PDB file of C-alpha atoms in Angstrom:
ATOM      1  CA  MET A   1      96.517 108.336 159.197  1.00 59.00           C
ATOM      2  CA  ARG A   2      98.396 106.312 156.723  1.00 77.00           C
ATOM      3  CA  ARG A   3      96.786 102.815 157.786  1.00 74.00           C
ATOM      4  CA  ARG A   4      93.017 104.820 157.401  1.00 78.00           C
ATOM      5  CA  ASP A   5      94.327 106.017 153.752  1.00 82.00           C
ATOM      6  CA  PHE A   6      95.512 102.379 152.804  1.00 80.00           C
ATOM      7  CA  LEU A   7      92.195 101.053 154.540  1.00 76.00           C
ATOM      8  CA  TYR A   8      90.463 103.696 152.303  1.00 82.00           C
ATOM      9  CA  ASN A   9      91.562 102.853 149.320  1.00 80.00           C
ATOM     10  CA  THR A  10      92.021  99.039 149.738  1.00 80.00           C
ATOM     11  CA  GLY A  11      88.365  99.062 150.116  1.00 79.00           C
ATOM     12  CA  LEU A  12      87.896 101.200 146.752  1.00 77.00           C
ATOM     13  CA  LEU A  13      89.925  99.303 144.513  1.00 76.00           C
ATOM     14  CA  ILE A  14      88.683  95.412 145.681  1.00 80.00           C
ATOM     15  CA  PRO A  15      84.983  95.932 144.363  1.00 79.00           C
ATOM     16  CA  ALA A  16      86.922  97.393 140.714  1.00 73.00           C
ATOM     17  CA  LEU A  17      88.780  93.672 140.902  1.00 71.00           C
ATOM     18  CA  LEU A  18      86.154  91.705 141.838  1.00 73.00           C
ATOM     19  CA  ALA A  19      83.874  93.588 138.540  1.00 71.00           C
ATOM     20  CA  ALA A  20      86.321  93.444 136.180  1.00 65.00           C
ATOM     21  CA  PRO A  21      89.768  91.354 137.174  1.00 61.00           C
ATOM     22  CA  ALA A  22      90.833  90.955 133.725  1.00 57.00           C
ATOM     23  CA  GLN A  23      91.552  94.371 132.654  1.00 59.00           C
ATOM     24  CA  LEU A  24      93.290  95.327 136.277  1.00 57.00           C
ATOM     25  CA  LEU A  25      95.511  92.531 136.728  1.00 57.00           C
ATOM     26  CA  ALA A  26      96.182  91.977 132.590  1.00 56.00           C
ATOM     27  CA  THR A  27      99.495  94.089 131.255  1.00 59.00           C
ATOM     28  CA  GLN A  28      99.169  95.609 128.015  1.00 64.00           C
ATOM     29  CA  LYS A  29     101.771  95.809 125.902  1.00 80.00           C
ATOM     30  CA  THR A  30     101.583  98.990 123.124  1.00 84.00           C
ATOM     31  CA  ILE A  31     103.119  98.003 119.957  1.00 87.00           C
ATOM     32  CA  LYS A  32     103.692 101.034 117.572  1.00 90.00           C
ATOM     33  CA  THR A  33     103.649 100.096 113.750  1.00 90.00           C
ATOM     34  CA  ASN A  34     103.468 101.996 110.638  1.00 90.00           C
ATOM     35  CA  LEU A  35     100.804 100.091 109.163  1.00 91.00           C
ATOM     36  CA  LEU A  36      98.175  97.196 109.964  1.00 91.00           C
ATOM     37  CA  VAL A  37      96.154  95.104 107.381  1.00 90.00           C
ATOM     38  CA  ILE A  38      93.297  93.936 108.746  1.00 89.00           C
ATOM     39  CA  GLN A  39      92.550  90.496 106.793  1.00 87.00           C
ATOM     40  CA  PRO A  40      88.659  89.775 106.432  1.00 82.00           C
ATOM     41  CA  ALA A  41      86.820  86.558 107.863  1.00 74.00           C
ATOM     42  CA  THR A  42      86.882  85.271 104.977  1.00 74.00           C
ATOM     43  CA  GLY A  43      90.154  85.044 102.309  1.00 72.00           C
ATOM     44  CA  ALA A  44      92.894  87.099 102.801  1.00 74.00           C
ATOM     45  CA  PHE A  45      95.086  89.631 101.146  1.00 75.00           C
ATOM     46  CA  ASN A  46      98.078  89.226  99.096  1.00 78.00           C
ATOM     47  CA  LEU A  47     100.244  92.635  99.614  1.00 79.00           C
ATOM     48  CA  PRO A  48     103.610  93.465  99.291  1.00 78.00           C
ATOM     49  CA  VAL A  49     103.774  95.356 101.937  1.00 82.00           C
ATOM     50  CA  GLN A  50     105.559  95.467 105.485  1.00 83.00           C
ATOM     51  CA  GLY A  51     103.675  95.855 108.502  1.00 85.00           C
ATOM     52  CA  GLN A  52     101.109  93.898 111.519  1.00 88.00           C
ATOM     53  CA  ILE A  53      98.532  91.822 110.203  1.00 89.00           C
ATOM     54  CA  LEU A  54      95.814  91.050 112.350  1.00 90.00           C
ATOM     55  CA  LYS A  55      92.606  89.102 111.606  1.00 89.00           C
ATOM     56  CA  ALA A  56      89.242  90.608 112.198  1.00 87.00           C
ATOM     57  CA  SER A  57      88.279  88.517 114.989  1.00 87.00           C
ATOM     58  CA  GLN A  58      90.961  89.270 116.730  1.00 89.00           C
ATOM     59  CA  ILE A  59      90.009  92.611 117.351  1.00 89.00           C
ATOM     60  CA  SER A  60      88.427  93.718 120.321  1.00 90.00           C
ATOM     61  CA  GLN A  61      88.746  97.353 120.506  1.00 90.00           C
ATOM     62  CA  LEU A  62      89.112  99.623 117.431  1.00 89.00           C
ATOM     63  CA  GLU A  63      89.097 103.755 118.316  1.00 88.00           C
ATOM     64  CA  TYR A  64      90.419 106.929 116.579  1.00 86.00           C
ATOM     65  CA  SER A  65      92.635 109.260 118.248  1.00 84.00           C
ATOM     66  CA  ARG A  66      94.933 112.632 117.964  1.00 83.00           C
ATOM     67  CA  GLU A  67      97.389 109.732 117.551  1.00 85.00           C
ATOM     68  CA  GLY A  68      96.146 107.326 114.900  1.00 88.00           C
ATOM     69  CA  PHE A  69      94.164 104.660 115.337  1.00 91.00           C
ATOM     70  CA  LEU A  70      94.110 102.494 117.824  1.00 91.00           C
ATOM     71  CA  VAL A  71      93.160  98.640 118.025  1.00 92.00           C
ATOM     72  CA  THR A  72      92.731  96.976 120.938  1.00 91.00           C
ATOM     73  CA  THR A  73      93.167  92.935 120.138  1.00 90.00           C
ATOM     74  CA  ARG A  74      91.643  90.150 122.508  1.00 88.00           C
ATOM     75  CA  ASP A  75      94.575  89.334 123.902  1.00 87.00           C
ATOM     76  CA  ASN A  76      94.796  93.001 125.350  1.00 86.00           C
ATOM     77  CA  THR A  77      97.738  94.045 122.774  1.00 89.00           C
ATOM     78  CA  LEU A  78      96.992  97.308 122.116  1.00 91.00           C
ATOM     79  CA  LEU A  79      98.115  99.083 118.411  1.00 92.00           C
ATOM     80  CA  GLN A  80      98.888 102.051 117.591  1.00 93.00           C
ATOM     81  CA  VAL A  81      98.860 102.744 113.711  1.00 94.00           C
ATOM     82  CA  PRO A  82      98.476 105.835 111.379  1.00 93.00           C
ATOM     83  CA  LYS A  83      97.551 103.561 108.136  1.00 92.00           C
ATOM     84  CA  ILE A  84      95.072 100.284 108.412  1.00 91.00           C
ATOM     85  CA  ILE A  85      94.284  98.738 105.259  1.00 89.00           C
ATOM     86  CA  MET A  86      90.963  96.325 105.351  1.00 89.00           C
ATOM     87  CA  HIS A  87      88.795  94.676 103.000  1.00 87.00           C
ATOM     88  CA  ALA A  88      85.768  97.483 101.396  1.00 83.00           C
ATOM     89  CA  SER A  89      83.277  94.758 102.063  1.00 81.00           C
ATOM     90  CA  MET A  90      84.028  95.474 106.017  1.00 82.00           C
ATOM     91  CA  LEU A  91      82.780  99.424 104.985  1.00 79.00           C
ATOM     92  CA  SER A  92      79.351 100.320 106.320  1.00 75.00           C
ATOM     93  CA  ASN A  93      77.524 103.623 107.540  1.00 73.00           C
ATOM     94  CA  ILE A  94      80.091 106.217 106.176  1.00 72.00           C
ATOM     95  CA  GLN A  95      79.131 109.708 107.515  1.00 73.00           C
ATOM     96  CA  PRO A  96      81.612 112.915 107.010  1.00 69.00           C
ATOM     97  CA  SER A  97      82.265 112.980 111.141  1.00 72.00           C
ATOM     98  CA  SER A  98      82.245 108.969 111.830  1.00 77.00           C
ATOM     99  CA  LEU A  99      82.321 105.242 109.798  1.00 80.00           C
ATOM    100  CA  GLU A 100      81.868 102.327 110.804  1.00 83.00           C
ATOM    101  CA  ILE A 101      83.546  99.237 110.467  1.00 84.00           C
ATOM    102  CA  ASN A 102      81.742  95.596 110.500  1.00 82.00           C
ATOM    103  CA  THR A 103      84.101  92.805 110.854  1.00 79.00           C
ATOM    104  CA  GLY A 104      81.262  90.035 111.030  1.00 77.00           C
ATOM    105  CA  GLN A 105      81.250  89.290 114.431  1.00 78.00           C
ATOM    106  CA  GLN A 106      81.755  92.714 115.719  1.00 82.00           C
ATOM    107  CA  SER A 107      80.904  96.573 114.665  1.00 84.00           C
ATOM    108  CA  PHE A 108      82.946  99.347 115.520  1.00 85.00           C
ATOM    109  CA  GLN A 109      82.276 102.999 115.204  1.00 83.00           C
ATOM    110  CA  LEU A 110      85.315 105.513 114.522  1.00 81.00           C
ATOM    111  CA  ASN A 111      84.195 108.997 115.525  1.00 77.00           C
ATOM    112  CA  TRP A 112      86.634 111.637 114.700  1.00 70.00           C
ATOM    113  CA  ALA A 113      84.711 114.925 114.073  1.00 64.00           C
ATOM    114  CA  ALA A 114      81.842 115.975 116.854  1.00 58.00           C
ATOM    115  CA  ALA A 115      79.582 118.215 115.125  1.00 51.00           C
ATOM    116  CA  LYS A 116      80.925 121.362 116.658  1.00 55.00           C
ATOM    117  CA  ALA A 117      84.319 120.310 117.145  1.00 53.00           C
ATOM    118  CA  GLN A 118      86.273 121.383 113.668  1.00 52.00           C
ATOM    119  CA  HIS A 119      89.484 121.533 115.083  1.00 50.00           C
ATOM    120  CA  LYS A 120      89.826 117.583 115.656  1.00 64.00           C
ATOM    121  CA  ILE A 121      92.447 115.589 113.331  1.00 72.00           C
ATOM    122  CA  ILE A 122      90.344 113.995 110.493  1.00 79.00           C
ATOM    123  CA  PRO A 123      91.784 110.922 109.150  1.00 84.00           C
ATOM    124  CA  GLU A 124      91.901 110.241 104.934  1.00 85.00           C
ATOM    125  CA  VAL A 125      89.254 107.334 103.923  1.00 85.00           C
ATOM    126  CA  TRP A 126      90.488 105.814 100.523  1.00 87.00           C
ATOM    127  CA  CYS A 127      88.325 103.642  98.225  1.00 85.00           C
ATOM    128  CA  LEU A 128      90.483 101.411  95.750  1.00 86.00           C
ATOM    129  CA  GLN A 129      90.878  98.362  93.854  1.00 86.00           C
ATOM    130  CA  THR A 130      93.754  96.190  94.959  1.00 82.00           C
ATOM    131  CA  ARG A 131      95.694  96.464  91.899  1.00 80.00           C
ATOM    132  CA  GLN A 132      95.650 100.391  92.010  1.00 79.00           C
ATOM    133  CA  PHE A 133      97.031  99.989  95.521  1.00 79.00           C
ATOM    134  CA  THR A 134      99.316  97.462  94.144  1.00 71.00           C
ATOM    135  CA  ASP A 135     100.503 100.379  91.220  1.00 67.00           C
ATOM    136  CA  SER A 136     100.658 103.353  93.615  1.00 69.00           C
ATOM    137  CA  LYS A 137     101.803 103.012  96.888  1.00 71.00           C
ATOM    138  CA  THR A 138     101.960 106.984  97.366  1.00 74.00           C
ATOM    139  CA  ILE A 139      98.997 106.794  99.875  1.00 77.00           C
ATOM    140  CA  LEU A 140     101.666 104.931 102.997  1.00 82.00           C
ATOM    141  CA  THR A 141     104.577 107.268 102.288  1.00 83.00           C
ATOM    142  CA  ARG A 142     101.819 110.284 102.829  1.00 84.00           C
ATOM    143  CA  LYS A 143     101.973 111.751 106.773  1.00 87.00           C
ATOM    144  CA  LYS A 144      98.525 111.901 107.431  1.00 89.00           C
ATOM    145  CA  HIS A 145      96.227 109.379 109.254  1.00 90.00           C
ATOM    146  CA  ALA A 146      94.584 106.641 106.575  1.00 89.00           C
ATOM    147  CA  LEU A 147      92.052 103.877 106.403  1.00 89.00           C
ATOM    148  CA  ILE A 148      92.341 102.059 103.134  1.00 88.00           C
ATOM    149  CA  CYS A 149      89.914 100.346 102.095  1.00 87.00           C
ATOM    150  CA  LEU A 150      90.753  97.460  99.527  1.00 87.00           C
ATOM    151  CA  SER A 151      88.429  95.801  96.919  1.00 85.00           C
ATOM    152  CA  GLU A 152      88.767  93.065  94.313  1.00 80.00           C
ATOM    153  CA  ALA A 153      86.807  94.571  91.504  1.00 64.00           C
TER     154      ALA A 153
END
């Protein structure tokens, strides 16, 4: 009986292994951090904040869940962060239930509220000038999830 179960389960796993070996065999590290700064493809932020810093080209997947923002990098690292700082030029197609982030190479759709489900947690979206952000860091001390978009002008 056990041998038959083993053979059956092996028959299920082998096609999946052949289809996506990198995803099945790779180990995924999960890093929980308080802040993620996504640097644009051109230029960089000089912010006096402590947190994880990523180039936009390093991100392979970006989602929003009840735990916060889930960012998967190209080397299969999962970052779980409540607050993300990024350049305002990356924002496009802002709607009440979702937001689209364009990194230049890729677009990510962040959905946080379905049309009929009003009980989901919705993050705050802040659009500020860099000068305003460095003068007042009250956004970082808030408990809510936030997407902070900074512009130079």
